[in-house]
């Protein structure tokens, strides 16, 4: 927020933003707020235990930095020019109450691909199942909303691509061609350390970002229960029992 701005003014400004009303070249706009800010404005509309990413995730030899912001806007669309125009309009509308802390441009990569060359979101629930897992139910505070985990991971693509496919598959825990889970995968493979059967299902939509010389992945995870997200990011960093995910040795956590 801008210095001296009240949280209520920021929430009102973001709430006033609108997607363009068109059947051609439209965009989707997702907005979110730091839990503590949202709770101060509407105390009865936030899960009681929900909190921001206020402390770094620290493992035995690895740290995920905490870069919690007051608000987030995610603008997506089929054409970059429309996304660009809507983003500029949104920033102009909010200039009196907010400043840009970080801006990242993302794009789809080979349909559902990740910059590692593997298929992303293999374990995602179907679109029919997703609302039950990602949207807070009507019975509780924050009904209709979702809890977002957004992390930025920088890649060393040249180092990764220099590894033979078999070694890449060992790091991920899946076959590269068809994304089938490897039965005897290593305990420190990424799939083993982020097994949703252990901490619960979420809905994720990762997006590559950046340029040829500076790029990576934006991890986007939605859940109706923050405990699933906390467990999911703690295990790769070896906060709990077990080894650190080998994939975190090939990526650098740049914020979350």
mmCIF file of C-alpha atoms in Angstrom:
data_model
loop_
_atom_site.group_PDB
_atom_site.id
_atom_site.type_symbol
_atom_site.label_atom_id
_atom_site.label_comp_id
_atom_site.label_asym_id
_atom_site.label_seq_id
_atom_site.Cartn_x
_atom_site.Cartn_y
_atom_site.Cartn_z
ATOM 1 C CA UNK A 1 0.000 0.000 0.000
ATOM 2 C CA UNK A 2 0.983 3.622 -0.360
ATOM 3 C CA UNK A 3 2.240 5.137 2.884
ATOM 4 C CA UNK A 4 -0.643 6.483 4.924
ATOM 5 C CA UNK A 5 -3.277 4.495 3.028
ATOM 6 C CA UNK A 6 -5.872 2.612 5.034
ATOM 7 C CA UNK A 7 -6.515 -1.014 4.207
ATOM 8 C CA UNK A 8 -10.166 -0.267 3.550
ATOM 9 C CA UNK A 9 -9.219 2.100 0.707
ATOM 10 C CA UNK A 10 -7.058 -0.564 -0.939
ATOM 11 C CA UNK A 11 -9.789 -3.199 -0.667
ATOM 12 C CA UNK A 12 -12.355 -0.787 -2.116
ATOM 13 C CA UNK A 13 -10.028 0.105 -4.983
ATOM 14 C CA UNK A 14 -9.342 -3.508 -5.909
ATOM 15 C CA UNK A 15 -13.040 -4.385 -5.579
ATOM 16 C CA UNK A 16 -13.880 -1.662 -8.103
ATOM 17 C CA UNK A 17 -11.765 -3.255 -10.849
ATOM 18 C CA UNK A 18 -13.710 -4.923 -13.634
ATOM 19 C CA UNK A 19 -12.890 -7.368 -16.402
ATOM 20 C CA UNK A 20 -13.640 -6.029 -19.896
ATOM 21 C CA UNK A 21 -17.073 -7.079 -21.099
ATOM 22 C CA UNK A 22 -16.315 -8.724 -24.412
ATOM 23 C CA UNK A 23 -16.720 -12.112 -26.049
ATOM 24 C CA UNK A 24 -13.460 -11.666 -27.959
ATOM 25 C CA UNK A 25 -10.023 -11.312 -26.390
ATOM 26 C CA UNK A 26 -11.300 -11.131 -22.820
ATOM 27 C CA UNK A 27 -9.315 -11.574 -19.620
ATOM 28 C CA UNK A 28 -9.786 -13.151 -16.208
ATOM 29 C CA UNK A 29 -8.986 -11.109 -13.112
ATOM 30 C CA UNK A 30 -8.163 -12.733 -9.766
ATOM 31 C CA UNK A 31 -7.552 -10.526 -6.719
ATOM 32 C CA UNK A 32 -6.281 -11.450 -3.283
ATOM 33 C CA UNK A 33 -5.302 -9.748 -0.032
ATOM 34 C CA UNK A 34 -2.894 -10.362 2.803
ATOM 35 C CA UNK A 35 -4.938 -12.285 5.391
ATOM 36 C CA UNK A 36 -4.194 -9.850 8.210
ATOM 37 C CA UNK A 37 -5.346 -6.898 6.096
ATOM 38 C CA UNK A 38 -8.541 -8.665 5.008
ATOM 39 C CA UNK A 39 -9.331 -9.680 8.587
ATOM 40 C CA UNK A 40 -8.933 -6.080 9.786
ATOM 41 C CA UNK A 41 -11.551 -4.933 7.250
ATOM 42 C CA UNK A 42 -14.046 -7.804 7.518
ATOM 43 C CA UNK A 43 -13.125 -9.750 10.677
ATOM 44 C CA UNK A 44 -15.959 -12.245 10.332
ATOM 45 C CA UNK A 45 -15.118 -13.128 6.714
ATOM 46 C CA UNK A 46 -11.729 -14.747 7.221
ATOM 47 C CA UNK A 47 -10.820 -18.205 8.573
ATOM 48 C CA UNK A 48 -9.596 -17.721 12.134
ATOM 49 C CA UNK A 49 -6.246 -19.489 11.683
ATOM 50 C CA UNK A 50 -5.373 -18.001 8.286
ATOM 51 C CA UNK A 51 -2.142 -15.979 8.207
ATOM 52 C CA UNK A 52 0.171 -14.493 5.617
ATOM 53 C CA UNK A 53 3.477 -15.919 4.417
ATOM 54 C CA UNK A 54 5.206 -13.794 7.053
ATOM 55 C CA UNK A 55 8.166 -15.987 7.969
ATOM 56 C CA UNK A 56 10.682 -17.731 5.726
ATOM 57 C CA UNK A 57 10.495 -21.504 5.375
ATOM 58 C CA UNK A 58 13.801 -22.723 6.800
ATOM 59 C CA UNK A 59 15.047 -26.270 6.355
ATOM 60 C CA UNK A 60 18.336 -27.938 7.195
ATOM 61 C CA UNK A 61 20.251 -26.282 4.344
ATOM 62 C CA UNK A 62 17.615 -24.360 2.413
ATOM 63 C CA UNK A 63 15.421 -21.279 2.876
ATOM 64 C CA UNK A 64 12.302 -20.110 1.052
ATOM 65 C CA UNK A 65 12.136 -16.331 1.611
ATOM 66 C CA UNK A 66 8.897 -14.710 2.778
ATOM 67 C CA UNK A 67 7.876 -11.764 0.597
ATOM 68 C CA UNK A 68 4.235 -11.301 1.599
ATOM 69 C CA UNK A 69 2.518 -8.296 -0.020
ATOM 70 C CA UNK A 70 -0.738 -6.520 0.815
ATOM 71 C CA UNK A 71 -2.557 -7.434 -2.392
ATOM 72 C CA UNK A 72 -2.098 -9.463 -5.544
ATOM 73 C CA UNK A 73 -3.663 -9.145 -8.983
ATOM 74 C CA UNK A 74 -3.493 -11.993 -11.489
ATOM 75 C CA UNK A 75 -4.646 -11.010 -14.955
ATOM 76 C CA UNK A 76 -4.747 -13.753 -17.582
ATOM 77 C CA UNK A 77 -6.023 -13.907 -21.126
ATOM 78 C CA UNK A 78 -5.510 -15.408 -24.543
ATOM 79 C CA UNK A 79 -3.767 -12.345 -25.989
ATOM 80 C CA UNK A 80 -0.922 -10.424 -24.376
ATOM 81 C CA UNK A 81 -2.010 -7.060 -25.756
ATOM 82 C CA UNK A 82 -5.350 -7.258 -23.951
ATOM 83 C CA UNK A 83 -3.693 -8.450 -20.728
ATOM 84 C CA UNK A 84 -1.216 -5.569 -21.008
ATOM 85 C CA UNK A 85 -3.956 -2.976 -21.487
ATOM 86 C CA UNK A 86 -6.074 -4.268 -18.600
ATOM 87 C CA UNK A 87 -3.030 -4.432 -16.310
ATOM 88 C CA UNK A 88 -2.142 -0.812 -17.075
ATOM 89 C CA UNK A 89 -5.723 0.256 -16.424
ATOM 90 C CA UNK A 90 -5.748 -1.588 -13.094
ATOM 91 C CA UNK A 91 -2.484 -0.034 -11.954
ATOM 92 C CA UNK A 92 -3.703 3.422 -12.967
ATOM 93 C CA UNK A 93 -6.924 2.917 -10.993
ATOM 94 C CA UNK A 94 -4.969 1.926 -7.872
ATOM 95 C CA UNK A 95 -2.092 4.414 -8.055
ATOM 96 C CA UNK A 96 -3.422 6.548 -5.188
ATOM 97 C CA UNK A 97 -3.676 3.629 -2.760
ATOM 98 C CA UNK A 98 -1.001 1.154 -3.866
ATOM 99 C CA UNK A 99 2.411 0.906 -5.462
ATOM 100 C CA UNK A 100 3.816 -1.992 -7.467
ATOM 101 C CA UNK A 101 6.061 -4.122 -5.269
ATOM 102 C CA UNK A 102 6.670 -6.742 -7.963
ATOM 103 C CA UNK A 103 5.499 -7.389 -11.514
ATOM 104 C CA UNK A 104 5.913 -10.696 -13.347
ATOM 105 C CA UNK A 105 4.820 -11.602 -16.875
ATOM 106 C CA UNK A 106 4.005 -15.258 -17.500
ATOM 107 C CA UNK A 107 3.009 -17.315 -20.505
ATOM 108 C CA UNK A 108 1.891 -20.879 -21.304
ATOM 109 C CA UNK A 109 4.637 -23.324 -22.246
ATOM 110 C CA UNK A 110 3.797 -26.166 -24.627
ATOM 111 C CA UNK A 111 0.220 -26.469 -23.389
ATOM 112 C CA UNK A 112 0.641 -27.946 -19.871
ATOM 113 C CA UNK A 113 4.434 -27.991 -19.839
ATOM 114 C CA UNK A 114 6.876 -26.837 -17.185
ATOM 115 C CA UNK A 115 10.264 -25.323 -18.049
ATOM 116 C CA UNK A 116 11.814 -28.589 -16.859
ATOM 117 C CA UNK A 117 10.214 -30.213 -19.904
ATOM 118 C CA UNK A 118 7.833 -32.263 -17.747
ATOM 119 C CA UNK A 119 4.032 -32.064 -17.764
ATOM 120 C CA UNK A 120 2.738 -29.887 -14.938
ATOM 121 C CA UNK A 121 -0.359 -30.502 -12.827
ATOM 122 C CA UNK A 122 -0.576 -34.257 -13.371
ATOM 123 C CA UNK A 123 -2.192 -34.733 -9.947
ATOM 124 C CA UNK A 124 -4.577 -31.796 -10.315
ATOM 125 C CA UNK A 125 -8.231 -32.537 -9.508
ATOM 126 C CA UNK A 126 -10.717 -32.336 -12.354
ATOM 127 C CA UNK A 127 -12.584 -29.074 -12.883
ATOM 128 C CA UNK A 128 -15.615 -30.758 -11.318
ATOM 129 C CA UNK A 129 -13.632 -31.758 -8.205
ATOM 130 C CA UNK A 130 -11.586 -28.561 -7.918
ATOM 131 C CA UNK A 131 -14.192 -26.290 -6.241
ATOM 132 C CA UNK A 132 -14.594 -28.680 -3.305
ATOM 133 C CA UNK A 133 -10.829 -28.646 -2.721
ATOM 134 C CA UNK A 134 -9.942 -25.050 -3.553
ATOM 135 C CA UNK A 135 -12.977 -22.973 -2.526
ATOM 136 C CA UNK A 136 -13.873 -22.274 1.112
ATOM 137 C CA UNK A 137 -17.305 -23.847 1.732
ATOM 138 C CA UNK A 138 -20.447 -21.881 2.508
ATOM 139 C CA UNK A 139 -20.491 -23.158 6.081
ATOM 140 C CA UNK A 140 -17.509 -21.087 7.222
ATOM 141 C CA UNK A 141 -15.949 -17.594 7.214
ATOM 142 C CA UNK A 142 -14.536 -16.577 3.844
ATOM 143 C CA UNK A 143 -17.085 -18.669 1.950
ATOM 144 C CA UNK A 144 -16.572 -18.574 -1.793
ATOM 145 C CA UNK A 145 -12.961 -17.444 -1.525
ATOM 146 C CA UNK A 146 -9.761 -19.448 -1.718
ATOM 147 C CA UNK A 147 -6.400 -19.502 0.042
ATOM 148 C CA UNK A 148 -3.563 -18.717 -2.349
ATOM 149 C CA UNK A 149 0.083 -19.727 -2.186
ATOM 150 C CA UNK A 150 2.165 -17.865 -4.764
ATOM 151 C CA UNK A 151 5.883 -18.596 -5.060
ATOM 152 C CA UNK A 152 8.504 -17.502 -7.568
ATOM 153 C CA UNK A 153 11.198 -20.013 -8.500
ATOM 154 C CA UNK A 154 14.181 -19.052 -10.673
ATOM 155 C CA UNK A 155 15.552 -21.762 -12.976
ATOM 156 C CA UNK A 156 19.044 -22.650 -14.120
ATOM 157 C CA UNK A 157 17.829 -24.046 -17.429
ATOM 158 C CA UNK A 158 21.266 -24.704 -18.906
ATOM 159 C CA UNK A 159 22.324 -26.815 -15.926
ATOM 160 C CA UNK A 160 19.041 -28.734 -15.931
ATOM 161 C CA UNK A 161 19.053 -29.438 -19.654
ATOM 162 C CA UNK A 162 22.628 -30.725 -19.427
ATOM 163 C CA UNK A 163 21.388 -33.613 -17.262
ATOM 164 C CA UNK A 164 20.453 -36.865 -19.020
ATOM 165 C CA UNK A 165 16.740 -37.655 -19.117
ATOM 166 C CA UNK A 166 17.109 -40.544 -16.666
ATOM 167 C CA UNK A 167 18.625 -38.237 -14.064
ATOM 168 C CA UNK A 168 15.913 -35.625 -14.633
ATOM 169 C CA UNK A 169 13.267 -38.311 -14.139
ATOM 170 C CA UNK A 170 14.969 -39.355 -10.908
ATOM 171 C CA UNK A 171 14.845 -35.767 -9.632
ATOM 172 C CA UNK A 172 11.165 -35.318 -10.532
ATOM 173 C CA UNK A 173 9.927 -38.850 -9.797
ATOM 174 C CA UNK A 174 8.024 -39.175 -13.085
ATOM 175 C CA UNK A 175 8.668 -40.349 -16.625
ATOM 176 C CA UNK A 176 9.279 -37.356 -18.851
ATOM 177 C CA UNK A 177 7.347 -38.623 -21.853
ATOM 178 C CA UNK A 178 3.988 -39.472 -20.282
ATOM 179 C CA UNK A 179 4.301 -38.102 -16.709
ATOM 180 C CA UNK A 180 3.683 -41.557 -15.216
ATOM 181 C CA UNK A 181 4.825 -41.738 -11.593
ATOM 182 C CA UNK A 182 7.929 -43.885 -11.129
ATOM 183 C CA UNK A 183 7.127 -46.776 -8.810
ATOM 184 C CA UNK A 184 10.556 -46.978 -7.156
ATOM 185 C CA UNK A 185 11.254 -43.233 -7.202
ATOM 186 C CA UNK A 186 13.928 -41.868 -4.832
ATOM 187 C CA UNK A 187 12.787 -40.623 -1.426
ATOM 188 C CA UNK A 188 14.156 -37.160 -2.244
ATOM 189 C CA UNK A 189 12.418 -36.900 -5.631
ATOM 190 C CA UNK A 190 10.027 -33.987 -5.963
ATOM 191 C CA UNK A 191 6.974 -36.216 -6.305
ATOM 192 C CA UNK A 192 7.892 -38.149 -3.152
ATOM 193 C CA UNK A 193 8.370 -34.946 -1.149
ATOM 194 C CA UNK A 194 5.143 -33.310 -2.393
ATOM 195 C CA UNK A 195 2.823 -36.318 -2.294
ATOM 196 C CA UNK A 196 -0.705 -34.913 -2.005
ATOM 197 C CA UNK A 197 -1.943 -38.217 -0.609
ATOM 198 C CA UNK A 198 -0.042 -37.250 2.547
ATOM 199 C CA UNK A 199 -1.096 -33.613 3.074
ATOM 200 C CA UNK A 200 -4.275 -33.292 1.019
ATOM 201 C CA UNK A 201 -5.226 -32.234 -2.487
ATOM 202 C CA UNK A 202 -4.908 -28.692 -3.827
ATOM 203 C CA UNK A 203 -5.549 -27.044 -7.193
ATOM 204 C CA UNK A 204 -2.412 -25.706 -8.837
ATOM 205 C CA UNK A 205 -1.644 -23.804 -11.980
ATOM 206 C CA UNK A 206 2.034 -23.132 -12.481
ATOM 207 C CA UNK A 207 3.103 -20.537 -15.029
ATOM 208 C CA UNK A 208 6.532 -20.021 -16.614
ATOM 209 C CA UNK A 209 7.792 -16.444 -16.488
ATOM 210 C CA UNK A 210 10.632 -14.265 -17.686
ATOM 211 C CA UNK A 211 13.037 -13.885 -20.551
ATOM 212 C CA UNK A 212 15.596 -16.072 -22.284
ATOM 213 C CA UNK A 213 18.281 -15.028 -19.787
ATOM 214 C CA UNK A 214 16.172 -14.720 -16.622
ATOM 215 C CA UNK A 215 13.252 -17.098 -16.211
ATOM 216 C CA UNK A 216 11.543 -19.572 -13.953
ATOM 217 C CA UNK A 217 8.198 -20.764 -12.634
ATOM 218 C CA UNK A 218 5.438 -19.050 -10.699
ATOM 219 C CA UNK A 219 3.897 -21.679 -8.442
ATOM 220 C CA UNK A 220 0.184 -20.954 -8.001
ATOM 221 C CA UNK A 221 -1.661 -23.121 -5.487
ATOM 222 C CA UNK A 222 -5.269 -22.789 -4.301
ATOM 223 C CA UNK A 223 -6.783 -24.575 -1.312
ATOM 224 C CA UNK A 224 -9.756 -24.281 1.016
ATOM 225 C CA UNK A 225 -7.460 -25.189 3.935
ATOM 226 C CA UNK A 226 -4.114 -23.488 4.544
ATOM 227 C CA UNK A 227 -2.739 -26.502 6.403
ATOM 228 C CA UNK A 228 -2.391 -28.390 3.116
ATOM 229 C CA UNK A 229 -0.309 -25.581 1.622
ATOM 230 C CA UNK A 230 1.885 -25.268 4.719
ATOM 231 C CA UNK A 231 2.594 -29.001 4.714
ATOM 232 C CA UNK A 232 3.264 -28.995 0.990
ATOM 233 C CA UNK A 233 5.941 -26.275 1.073
ATOM 234 C CA UNK A 234 7.536 -27.522 4.283
ATOM 235 C CA UNK A 235 8.328 -31.033 3.066
ATOM 236 C CA UNK A 236 10.506 -30.069 0.040
ATOM 237 C CA UNK A 237 12.586 -27.855 2.338
ATOM 238 C CA UNK A 238 13.029 -30.765 4.797
ATOM 239 C CA UNK A 239 11.281 -28.889 7.620
ATOM 240 C CA UNK A 240 9.619 -32.141 8.616
ATOM 241 C CA UNK A 241 11.096 -35.631 8.620
ATOM 242 C CA UNK A 242 12.717 -36.765 5.411
ATOM 243 C CA UNK A 243 15.187 -35.349 2.897
ATOM 244 C CA UNK A 244 15.068 -32.108 0.945
ATOM 245 C CA UNK A 245 13.551 -32.305 -2.528
ATOM 246 C CA UNK A 246 16.309 -32.561 -5.116
ATOM 247 C CA UNK A 247 14.372 -30.229 -7.409
ATOM 248 C CA UNK A 248 14.991 -27.361 -4.970
ATOM 249 C CA UNK A 249 18.689 -27.805 -5.703
ATOM 250 C CA UNK A 250 17.957 -26.991 -9.342
ATOM 251 C CA UNK A 251 15.735 -23.975 -8.619
ATOM 252 C CA UNK A 252 16.130 -20.948 -6.392
ATOM 253 C CA UNK A 253 13.179 -19.696 -4.365
ATOM 254 C CA UNK A 254 12.924 -15.987 -5.176
ATOM 255 C CA UNK A 255 9.868 -15.146 -3.099
ATOM 256 C CA UNK A 256 6.531 -16.230 -1.756
#
